[in-house]
Coordinates of N, CA and C in Angstrom, one line a residue:
M1 N 0.8 -1.2 0.0 CA 0.0 0.0 0.0 C 0.9 1.2 0.0
N2 N 0.6 2.2 -0.9 CA 1.5 3.3 -1.0 C 1.0 4.5 -0.1
T3 N 1.8 5.5 0.1 CA 1.5 6.6 1.0 C 0.2 7.4 0.5
E4 N 0.1 7.6 -0.8 CA -1.0 8.3 -1.3 C -2.4 7.7 -1.0
S5 N -2.5 6.3 -1.1 CA -3.7 5.7 -0.8 C -4.0 5.7 0.7
I6 N -3.0 5.7 1.5 CA -3.1 5.7 3.0 C -3.7 7.1 3.4
L7 N -3.1 8.2 2.8 CA -3.5 9.5 3.1 C -5.0 9.8 2.6
Q8 N -5.3 9.2 1.5 CA -6.7 9.3 1.0 C -7.6 8.6 1.9
R9 N -7.3 7.4 2.4 CA -8.1 6.7 3.3 C -8.3 7.4 4.6
E10 N -7.2 8.0 5.1 CA -7.3 8.8 6.3 C -8.2 10.0 6.2
E11 N -8.1 10.7 5.0 CA -8.9 11.9 4.8 C -10.4 11.5 4.7
T12 N -10.7 10.4 3.9 CA -12.1 9.9 3.8 C -12.6 9.5 5.2
R13 N -11.8 8.9 6.0 CA -12.3 8.5 7.3 C -12.6 9.7 8.2
A14 N -11.7 10.7 8.1 CA -11.9 12.0 8.9 C -13.2 12.7 8.4
R15 N -13.4 12.8 7.1 CA -14.6 13.4 6.6 C -15.9 12.6 7.0
A16 N -15.9 11.3 7.0 CA -17.0 10.5 7.3 C -17.4 10.6 8.8
N17 N -16.4 10.8 9.7 CA -16.6 10.9 11.1 C -16.9 12.4 11.5
G18 N -16.9 13.3 10.6 CA -17.1 14.7 10.9 C -16.0 15.4 11.6
L19 N -14.8 14.9 11.4 CA -13.6 15.5 12.0 C -13.0 16.7 11.3
I20 N -13.5 16.9 10.1 CA -13.1 18.1 9.3 C -14.3 19.1 9.3
S21 N -14.0 20.2 9.8 CA -15.1 21.2 9.9 C -15.3 21.9 8.5
P22 N -16.5 22.6 8.4 CA -16.7 23.2 7.1 C -15.6 24.2 6.6
S23 N -14.9 24.8 7.6 CA -13.8 25.7 7.2 C -12.5 24.9 6.8
G24 N -12.5 23.6 6.8 CA -11.4 22.8 6.4 C -10.4 22.4 7.5
M25 N -10.7 22.9 8.7 CA -9.8 22.6 9.8 C -10.1 21.2 10.3
R26 N -9.0 20.5 10.7 CA -9.1 19.1 11.2 C -8.9 19.1 12.7
S27 N -9.3 18.0 13.3 CA -9.0 17.8 14.7 C -7.6 17.2 14.8
G28 N -7.0 17.3 16.0 CA -5.7 16.8 16.2 C -5.6 15.3 16.6
S29 N -4.5 15.0 17.2 CA -4.3 13.6 17.6 C -5.0 13.2 18.9
V30 N -5.5 14.1 19.6 CA -6.1 13.8 20.9 C -7.5 13.2 20.7
D31 N -8.3 13.8 19.8 CA -9.7 13.2 19.6 C -9.9 12.7 18.2
G32 N -8.8 12.6 17.4 CA -9.0 12.1 16.1 C -8.4 10.7 15.9
H33 N -8.4 10.3 14.7 CA -7.9 8.9 14.3 C -6.3 9.0 14.2
R34 N -5.6 8.1 14.8 CA -4.2 8.1 14.7 C -3.8 6.8 13.9
A35 N -2.7 7.0 13.0 CA -2.2 5.9 12.2 C -0.7 6.0 12.0
L36 N -0.1 5.0 11.4 CA 1.3 5.1 11.1 C 1.6 4.7 9.7
I37 N 2.7 5.3 9.1 CA 3.2 4.9 7.8 C 4.7 4.8 7.9
E38 N 5.3 4.1 6.9 CA 6.8 4.1 6.9 C 7.3 5.4 6.4
A39 N 8.4 5.9 7.0 CA 9.0 7.2 6.5 C 9.8 6.9 5.3
P40 N 10.1 7.9 4.5 CA 11.0 7.6 3.3 C 12.3 7.1 3.7
K41 N 12.9 6.2 2.8 CA 14.2 5.6 3.1 C 15.3 6.6 3.3
T42 N 15.1 7.8 2.7 CA 16.2 8.8 2.8 C 16.2 9.6 4.1
S43 N 15.2 9.3 5.0 CA 15.1 10.0 6.3 C 16.3 9.7 7.1
R44 N 17.0 10.7 7.7 CA 18.2 10.5 8.5 C 17.9 10.9 10.0
R45 N 16.7 11.3 10.3 CA 16.4 11.7 11.6 C 16.6 10.6 12.6
R46 N 16.9 10.9 13.9 CA 17.0 9.9 14.9 C 15.7 9.9 15.8
C47 N 15.4 8.8 16.3 CA 14.2 8.7 17.1 C 14.3 9.5 18.4
H48 N 13.2 10.0 18.8 CA 13.1 10.8 20.0 C 13.1 10.0 21.3
C49 N 12.8 8.7 21.2 CA 12.6 7.9 22.4 C 13.8 7.6 23.2
G50 N 15.0 7.8 22.6 CA 16.2 7.5 23.3 C 16.9 6.2 22.8
C51 N 16.3 5.5 21.9 CA 16.8 4.2 21.4 C 18.1 4.4 20.5
G52 N 18.2 5.6 19.9 CA 19.3 5.8 19.1 C 19.2 5.4 17.6
N53 N 18.1 4.7 17.3 CA 17.8 4.2 16.0 C 17.3 5.4 15.1
R54 N 17.2 5.1 13.8 CA 16.7 6.0 12.8 C 15.2 6.1 13.0
A55 N 14.6 7.2 12.7 CA 13.1 7.4 12.7 C 12.6 6.8 11.4
T56 N 12.1 5.6 11.5 CA 11.7 4.8 10.3 C 10.2 5.0 10.0
H57 N 9.4 5.5 10.9 CA 7.9 5.6 10.8 C 7.4 7.0 11.1
T58 N 6.3 7.3 10.5 CA 5.6 8.6 10.7 C 4.3 8.4 11.4
G59 N 4.0 9.2 12.4 CA 2.6 9.1 13.0 C 1.7 10.1 12.4
L60 N 0.5 9.7 12.0 CA -0.5 10.5 11.4 C -1.7 10.8 12.3
G61 N -2.1 12.0 12.4 CA -3.3 12.3 13.1 C -4.3 12.8 12.1
D62 N -5.3 12.1 11.8 CA -6.3 12.4 10.8 C -5.7 12.7 9.5
G63 N -4.6 11.9 9.1 CA -4.0 12.0 7.8 C -2.9 13.1 7.7
I64 N -2.6 13.8 8.8 CA -1.6 14.8 8.9 C -0.4 14.3 9.6
A65 N 0.8 14.4 9.1 CA 2.0 13.9 9.8 C 2.3 14.8 11.0
L66 N 2.3 14.1 12.2 CA 2.5 14.9 13.4 C 3.8 14.5 14.1
M67 N 4.3 13.3 13.9 CA 5.5 12.9 14.6 C 6.3 11.8 13.8
M68 N 7.5 11.7 14.2 CA 8.4 10.6 13.6 C 9.1 9.9 14.7
G69 N 9.4 8.6 14.5 CA 10.2 7.9 15.4 C 10.4 6.5 15.0
C70 N 11.0 5.6 15.8 CA 11.2 4.2 15.5 C 9.8 3.6 15.5
E71 N 9.7 2.4 14.9 CA 8.4 1.7 14.8 C 7.7 1.6 16.2
L72 N 8.5 1.2 17.2 CA 7.9 0.9 18.5 C 7.3 2.2 19.1
S73 N 8.0 3.3 19.0 CA 7.6 4.6 19.6 C 6.3 5.1 18.9
V74 N 6.3 4.9 17.5 CA 5.1 5.4 16.8 C 3.9 4.5 17.1
R75 N 4.1 3.2 17.2 CA 3.0 2.3 17.5 C 2.4 2.6 18.9
R76 N 3.3 3.0 19.9 CA 2.8 3.4 21.2 C 2.1 4.7 21.1
W77 N 2.5 5.6 20.3 CA 1.8 6.9 20.1 C 0.4 6.7 19.5
V78 N 0.4 5.8 18.5 CA -0.9 5.5 17.9 C -1.9 4.8 18.9
R79 N -1.4 3.9 19.7 CA -2.2 3.2 20.7 C -2.6 4.2 21.8
D80 N -1.7 4.9 22.4 CA -1.9 5.7 23.6 C -2.1 7.2 23.4
G81 N -1.6 7.7 22.3 CA -1.7 9.2 22.1 C -0.6 10.0 22.6
H82 N 0.4 9.4 23.2 CA 1.6 10.1 23.7 C 2.8 9.2 23.6
G83 N 4.0 9.8 23.7 CA 5.2 9.1 23.5 C 5.6 8.5 24.9
R84 N 6.9 8.2 25.0 CA 7.5 7.6 26.2 C 7.4 8.6 27.3
K85 N 7.0 8.2 28.5 CA 6.9 9.1 29.6 C 8.2 9.1 30.3
A86 N 8.7 10.3 30.6 CA 10.0 10.5 31.2 C 9.9 10.3 32.7

């Protein structure tokens, strides 16, 4: 599945659930749908969780990229809505 189809699916889901207002504003990650996709292979960012690995995945909130990190940190963000607690 490519990134374009994932983003289209997320936008369709947000519109169906009424998360996009008539002015075009979307809700954020707190009350919206969260998902993850793989980051481009050329990404050289490091993960924020402290593991030291590359940020291989992107976290989407209603189809908008909101965060990047390793797969584990993004999966936790999708499940819980927040990153690692300090």
